[in-house]
Amino acid sequence: MKIKVMAKVLKTNEQIASGNRTLFDQYGTLAINLLGSPGAGKTTLLERTFEKLADKINVAVIEGDLYTSKDADRIERHGIKVRQINTTGGCHLDSKMIAQVLPDFNLADTDLMVIENVGNLVCPAAYDLGEHEKIVVLSIAEGGDKPLKYPRIFMESTVVIINKIDLWPFSDVDLDLLRQDIISLNPHIKIFAVSCRDGQGLDEWVNWLLERVATRGENRTVTG
Amino acid sequence: MEIADRELQGMIVHRVNKINMQVGELANALPDALQFAFEAFSQDTIYAGGTLQIELIKGKDLILESLEVE
């Protein structure tokens, strides 16, 4: 006997993600899902970003890693509320993991929630966490061929941050071709080229982020 | 298999001979890895010895299409 099912395997994840997004929306909290390879500079980007955001907005962070609290410890040093999720071998975060830690945060007092995903250009792209924006960090040191080799993450993201741009003169990366490849996958994606080491490009990125936070905050449905 | 279990709830099923799945080319799910996982997780269940049939489709969806049971 044949039984027709036609069910999306990730449907449960999508339903929980939708619940997370509703919660963020109620409190006017902008939620971003920060993606990228191990070593792309995700945590360093956050540290530099939070230095520039100090006293401007309230930020909270969920850190996803296979093991250790090394990244959470780095973020905590900036006086930011952070919660570590260890996936103990799992290569991505899912929406249920996020739903489980959200009660630890006071969203009414959080303008920006950053979810730093497990370092990986593949699986995290397939799991909606309830974020408003997926932001992918790609470092010059990874080489310029990554967007076409790992297309989905660039198709899903609203922003790509090309990090370690200070290393570009020492690399063989064709920056124009890299931009062209990214845009061929996602014509509406916003591209920032930054260096967390010398600070170039960071102001443009932070200003964009502040604008997005302000827009989200205006749309909150819970007041007080 | 959790989805299949829910679908089969309340039915008398001796074994599942075939699971038909549709896997999008952008689903980031490797057919070989799905086969490996199916073999590992089906042991000692009604799915043991059954076949996981994968049809590659366009897009990013990962769909449990149908079950063939007896």
CSV table of C-alpha atoms in Angstrom, one decimal:
chain,number,residue,atom,x,y,z
A,1,MET,CA,0.0,0.0,0.0
A,2,LYS,CA,1.3,3.5,-0.9
A,3,ILE,CA,0.6,6.3,1.5
A,4,LYS,CA,1.0,9.9,0.1
A,5,VAL,CA,2.7,12.2,2.7
A,6,MET,CA,4.2,15.2,1.0
A,7,ALA,CA,5.6,16.7,4.2
A,8,LYS,CA,8.5,19.1,4.4
A,9,VAL,CA,11.2,17.5,6.6
A,10,LEU,CA,12.1,20.8,8.2
A,11,LYS,CA,8.5,21.9,8.8
A,12,THR,CA,8.7,21.7,12.6
A,13,ASN,CA,11.9,23.8,12.5
A,14,GLU,CA,10.0,26.4,10.4
A,15,GLN,CA,7.1,26.5,12.8
A,16,ILE,CA,9.3,27.0,15.8
A,17,ALA,CA,11.3,29.6,13.9
A,18,SER,CA,8.1,31.5,13.1
A,19,GLY,CA,7.3,31.5,16.9
A,20,ASN,CA,10.7,32.9,17.6
A,21,ARG,CA,10.3,35.7,15.0
A,22,THR,CA,6.9,36.6,16.4
A,23,LEU,CA,8.5,37.0,19.8
A,24,PHE,CA,11.3,39.2,18.4
A,25,ASP,CA,8.7,41.3,16.5
A,26,GLN,CA,6.5,41.8,19.6
A,27,TYR,CA,9.4,43.4,21.4
A,28,GLY,CA,10.9,45.2,18.3
A,29,THR,CA,14.1,43.3,18.6
A,30,LEU,CA,16.1,42.9,15.4
A,31,ALA,CA,17.4,39.4,15.2
A,32,ILE,CA,20.4,38.5,13.0
A,33,ASN,CA,21.8,35.1,12.2
A,34,LEU,CA,25.5,35.5,11.7
A,35,LEU,CA,27.0,32.9,9.4
A,36,GLY,CA,30.4,32.0,7.9
A,37,SER,CA,33.2,29.6,7.9
A,38,PRO,CA,35.3,28.8,11.0
A,39,GLY,CA,37.9,31.5,11.1
A,40,ALA,CA,36.1,34.0,8.9
A,41,GLY,CA,36.1,36.4,11.8
A,42,LYS,CA,32.5,36.3,13.0
A,43,THR,CA,33.3,36.8,16.7
A,44,THR,CA,36.0,39.5,16.0
A,45,LEU,CA,33.5,41.3,13.8
A,46,LEU,CA,31.0,41.3,16.7
A,47,GLU,CA,33.6,42.5,19.2
A,48,ARG,CA,34.6,45.5,16.9
A,49,THR,CA,30.9,46.1,16.2
A,50,PHE,CA,29.9,46.2,19.8
A,51,GLU,CA,32.7,48.6,20.6
A,52,LYS,CA,31.1,51.0,18.2
A,53,LEU,CA,27.6,50.3,19.4
A,54,ALA,CA,28.5,50.9,23.1
A,55,ASP,CA,25.9,53.2,24.8
A,56,LYS,CA,23.9,53.4,21.6
A,57,ILE,CA,21.7,50.3,21.7
A,58,ASN,CA,21.2,47.2,24.0
A,59,VAL,CA,22.6,44.1,22.5
A,60,ALA,CA,22.4,40.4,23.4
A,61,VAL,CA,24.1,37.4,21.9
A,62,ILE,CA,23.5,33.7,21.5
A,63,GLU,CA,26.7,31.9,20.6
A,64,GLY,CA,26.6,28.6,18.8
A,65,ASP,CA,29.7,26.3,18.9
A,66,LEU,CA,30.3,22.6,18.8
A,67,TYR,CA,32.3,22.8,22.1
A,68,THR,CA,33.7,25.3,24.6
A,69,SER,CA,32.5,28.7,25.7
A,70,LYS,CA,35.5,30.5,24.2
A,71,ASP,CA,33.5,32.8,21.9
A,72,ALA,CA,30.9,33.6,24.6
A,73,ASP,CA,33.7,34.5,27.0
A,74,ARG,CA,35.1,37.0,24.5
A,75,ILE,CA,31.6,38.6,24.0
A,76,GLU,CA,31.0,38.7,27.8
A,77,ARG,CA,34.1,40.8,28.3
A,78,HIS,CA,32.3,43.6,26.5
A,79,GLY,CA,29.6,43.6,29.2
A,80,ILE,CA,27.1,42.0,26.9
A,81,LYS,CA,24.5,39.5,27.9
A,82,VAL,CA,25.4,36.2,26.2
A,83,ARG,CA,24.2,32.6,26.2
A,84,GLN,CA,26.4,29.8,24.9
A,85,ILE,CA,24.8,26.8,23.0
A,86,ASN,CA,27.1,23.9,22.6
A,87,THR,CA,25.9,21.5,19.8
A,88,THR,CA,28.4,18.8,20.9
A,89,GLY,CA,29.2,17.9,17.3
A,90,GLY,CA,26.2,19.3,15.5
A,91,CYS,CA,27.1,21.4,12.6
A,92,HIS,CA,24.4,24.0,12.9
A,93,LEU,CA,21.9,25.7,15.2
A,94,ASP,CA,18.2,25.0,14.8
A,95,SER,CA,15.1,27.0,15.9
A,96,LYS,CA,14.3,24.8,18.9
A,97,MET,CA,17.7,25.5,20.4
A,98,ILE,CA,17.0,29.2,20.1
A,99,ALA,CA,13.5,28.9,21.5
A,100,GLN,CA,15.0,27.1,24.5
A,101,VAL,CA,17.3,29.9,25.5
A,102,LEU,CA,15.1,32.9,24.6
A,103,PRO,CA,13.5,32.9,28.1
A,104,ASP,CA,16.9,33.7,29.5
A,105,PHE,CA,16.8,37.2,27.8
A,106,ASN,CA,14.8,40.3,28.6
A,107,LEU,CA,13.7,41.0,25.0
A,108,ALA,CA,11.8,44.1,26.1
A,109,ASP,CA,15.2,45.6,26.8
A,110,THR,CA,17.0,44.2,23.8
A,111,ASP,CA,17.3,46.2,20.6
A,112,LEU,CA,19.5,43.7,18.8
A,113,MET,CA,19.8,39.9,19.2
A,114,VAL,CA,22.8,38.4,17.4
A,115,ILE,CA,22.8,34.7,16.9
A,116,GLU,CA,26.3,33.6,16.0
A,117,ASN,CA,25.9,30.3,14.2
A,118,VAL,CA,28.3,27.4,14.1
A,119,GLY,CA,31.2,28.0,11.7
A,120,ASN,CA,30.0,26.3,8.5
A,121,LEU,CA,29.0,27.5,5.0
A,122,VAL,CA,26.6,24.6,4.4
A,123,CYS,CA,24.0,23.3,6.9
A,124,PRO,CA,23.3,26.6,8.8
A,125,ALA,CA,21.9,28.0,5.6
A,126,ALA,CA,19.0,25.5,5.6
A,127,TYR,CA,17.8,26.2,9.1
A,128,ASP,CA,15.6,29.2,9.8
A,129,LEU,CA,16.1,30.3,13.4
A,130,GLY,CA,13.4,33.0,13.4
A,131,GLU,CA,15.9,35.8,12.5
A,132,HIS,CA,15.1,38.8,10.4
A,133,GLU,CA,18.4,38.9,8.5
A,134,LYS,CA,21.0,36.3,7.7
A,135,ILE,CA,24.4,37.9,7.5
A,136,VAL,CA,27.3,35.9,6.0
A,137,VAL,CA,31.0,36.8,6.8
A,138,LEU,CA,33.5,35.7,4.2
A,139,SER,CA,37.2,36.5,4.7
A,140,ILE,CA,39.6,37.3,1.9
A,141,ALA,CA,41.8,34.4,3.3
A,142,GLU,CA,39.2,31.9,2.3
A,143,GLY,CA,39.6,32.7,-1.4
A,144,GLY,CA,37.2,34.2,-3.9
A,145,ASP,CA,35.6,31.0,-5.2
A,146,LYS,CA,33.4,30.4,-2.1
A,147,PRO,CA,30.2,32.0,-3.2
A,148,LEU,CA,29.7,29.9,-6.3
A,149,LYS,CA,30.8,26.8,-4.4
A,150,TYR,CA,28.5,27.4,-1.5
A,151,PRO,CA,25.6,29.2,-3.2
A,152,ARG,CA,22.7,28.8,-0.9
A,153,ILE,CA,24.1,30.7,2.1
A,154,PHE,CA,24.7,33.7,-0.3
A,155,MET,CA,21.3,33.4,-1.8
A,156,GLU,CA,19.6,33.4,1.6
A,157,SER,CA,21.6,36.3,3.2
A,158,THR,CA,20.7,39.9,3.0
A,159,VAL,CA,24.3,41.1,3.7
A,160,VAL,CA,27.7,39.7,3.0
A,161,ILE,CA,30.7,41.1,4.9
A,162,ILE,CA,34.0,40.6,3.1
A,163,ASN,CA,36.3,40.5,6.1
A,164,LYS,CA,40.1,40.8,6.4
A,165,ILE,CA,40.1,43.2,3.4
A,166,ASP,CA,43.5,44.4,4.6
A,167,LEU,CA,44.9,41.1,3.4
A,168,TRP,CA,43.6,41.7,-0.1
A,169,PRO,CA,46.8,43.1,-1.5
A,170,PHE,CA,48.6,40.0,-0.4
A,171,SER,CA,46.1,37.6,-1.9
A,172,ASP,CA,45.1,36.4,-5.4
A,173,VAL,CA,41.5,37.3,-4.9
A,174,ASP,CA,39.9,39.2,-7.8
A,175,LEU,CA,37.6,41.5,-5.8
A,176,ASP,CA,35.5,42.6,-8.8
A,177,LEU,CA,34.9,39.0,-9.8
A,178,LEU,CA,34.0,38.1,-6.2
A,179,ARG,CA,31.5,40.9,-6.0
A,180,GLN,CA,30.1,39.9,-9.4
A,181,ASP,CA,29.8,36.2,-8.3
A,182,ILE,CA,27.9,37.3,-5.1
A,183,ILE,CA,25.5,39.5,-7.1
A,184,SER,CA,24.9,36.8,-9.7
A,185,LEU,CA,23.5,34.7,-6.9
A,186,ASN,CA,21.6,37.4,-5.1
A,187,PRO,CA,21.2,40.7,-6.9
A,188,HIS,CA,19.7,42.5,-3.8
A,189,ILE,CA,22.5,41.5,-1.3
A,190,LYS,CA,24.3,44.3,0.4
A,191,ILE,CA,28.1,44.0,0.4
A,192,PHE,CA,30.5,45.5,3.0
A,193,ALA,CA,34.2,45.2,2.7
A,194,VAL,CA,35.8,45.5,6.2
A,195,SER,CA,38.9,44.9,8.2
A,196,CYS,CA,38.5,44.2,11.9
A,197,ARG,CA,42.2,44.6,12.2
A,198,ASP,CA,42.6,48.2,10.9
A,199,GLY,CA,38.9,49.2,11.2
A,200,GLN,CA,38.2,50.1,7.5
A,201,GLY,CA,34.6,49.7,6.4
A,202,LEU,CA,33.3,49.1,9.9
A,203,ASP,CA,31.5,52.4,10.2
A,204,GLU,CA,29.4,51.8,7.1
A,205,TRP,CA,28.4,48.3,8.4
A,206,VAL,CA,27.6,49.6,11.9
A,207,ASN,CA,25.5,52.5,10.4
A,208,TRP,CA,23.5,50.1,8.3
A,209,LEU,CA,22.9,47.9,11.3
A,210,LEU,CA,21.8,50.9,13.5
A,211,GLU,CA,19.3,51.8,10.7
A,212,ARG,CA,17.9,48.3,10.6
A,213,VAL,CA,17.6,48.3,14.5
A,214,ALA,CA,15.8,51.6,14.4
A,215,THR,CA,13.3,50.4,11.8
A,216,ARG,CA,12.6,47.2,13.7
A,217,GLY,CA,12.1,49.1,17.0
A,218,GLU,CA,9.5,51.3,15.4
A,219,ASN,CA,7.4,48.3,14.5
A,220,ARG,CA,7.2,46.7,17.9
A,221,THR,CA,3.8,45.5,18.9
A,222,VAL,CA,4.4,45.3,22.7
A,223,THR,CA,4.7,48.7,24.4
A,224,GLY,CA,6.2,49.7,27.7
B,1,MET,CA,11.3,8.7,10.3
B,2,GLU,CA,9.6,10.8,12.9
B,3,ILE,CA,7.3,12.3,10.3
B,4,ALA,CA,6.7,8.8,8.9
B,5,ASP,CA,5.9,7.5,12.4
B,6,ARG,CA,3.3,10.2,12.9
B,7,GLU,CA,1.8,9.4,9.5
B,8,LEU,CA,1.5,5.7,10.3
B,9,GLN,CA,0.0,6.3,13.8
B,10,GLY,CA,-3.1,4.2,14.3
B,11,MET,CA,-2.4,2.0,11.3
B,12,ILE,CA,-1.4,-1.7,11.4
B,13,VAL,CA,1.9,-1.7,9.5
B,14,HIS,CA,4.3,-4.7,9.6
B,15,ARG,CA,7.0,-3.1,7.6
B,16,VAL,CA,7.9,-0.1,5.5
B,17,ASN,CA,9.3,-1.3,2.2
B,18,LYS,CA,10.1,2.1,0.7
B,19,ILE,CA,10.4,5.7,1.7
B,20,ASN,CA,10.2,8.1,-1.3
B,21,MET,CA,11.9,11.4,-0.7
B,22,GLN,CA,12.4,14.5,-2.8
B,23,VAL,CA,15.7,16.3,-2.2
B,24,GLY,CA,16.2,19.8,-3.6
B,25,GLU,CA,19.6,20.5,-5.2
B,26,LEU,CA,20.0,23.4,-2.8
B,27,ALA,CA,18.7,21.5,0.3
B,28,ASN,CA,22.2,21.0,1.5
B,29,ALA,CA,21.4,17.4,2.2
B,30,LEU,CA,23.7,14.8,0.6
B,31,PRO,CA,21.8,11.8,-0.8
B,32,ASP,CA,24.7,9.6,0.3
B,33,ALA,CA,24.5,11.0,3.9
B,34,LEU,CA,20.7,10.5,3.9
B,35,GLN,CA,21.2,6.8,2.8
B,36,PHE,CA,23.8,6.3,5.5
B,37,ALA,CA,21.5,7.8,8.2
B,38,PHE,CA,18.6,5.8,7.0
B,39,GLU,CA,20.5,2.6,7.3
B,40,ALA,CA,21.8,3.4,10.7
B,41,PHE,CA,18.5,4.6,12.2
B,42,SER,CA,16.3,2.0,10.6
B,43,GLN,CA,17.9,-1.0,12.3
B,44,ASP,CA,15.5,-2.9,14.5
B,45,THR,CA,12.5,-0.8,13.4
B,46,ILE,CA,9.7,-1.3,10.9
B,47,TYR,CA,11.9,0.5,8.3
B,48,ALA,CA,14.7,-2.1,8.5
B,49,GLY,CA,15.5,-3.6,5.2
B,50,GLY,CA,13.5,-1.0,3.4
B,51,THR,CA,14.7,1.3,0.6
B,52,LEU,CA,15.2,5.0,0.7
B,53,GLN,CA,14.4,6.2,-2.8
B,54,ILE,CA,15.6,9.8,-3.4
B,55,GLU,CA,14.4,11.9,-6.3
B,56,LEU,CA,16.5,15.0,-6.9
B,57,ILE,CA,14.5,18.1,-7.6
B,58,LYS,CA,15.1,21.8,-8.2
B,59,GLY,CA,15.0,24.2,-5.3
B,60,LYS,CA,15.8,23.9,-1.6
B,61,ASP,CA,13.0,21.7,-0.3
B,62,LEU,CA,13.5,18.4,1.5
B,63,ILE,CA,10.2,16.4,1.3
B,64,LEU,CA,8.9,13.1,2.5
B,65,GLU,CA,6.8,12.3,-0.6
B,66,SER,CA,5.3,8.8,0.2
B,67,LEU,CA,5.6,5.5,2.1
B,68,GLU,CA,5.1,2.1,0.7
B,69,VAL,CA,4.0,-0.2,3.5
B,70,GLU,CA,2.6,-3.7,4.1
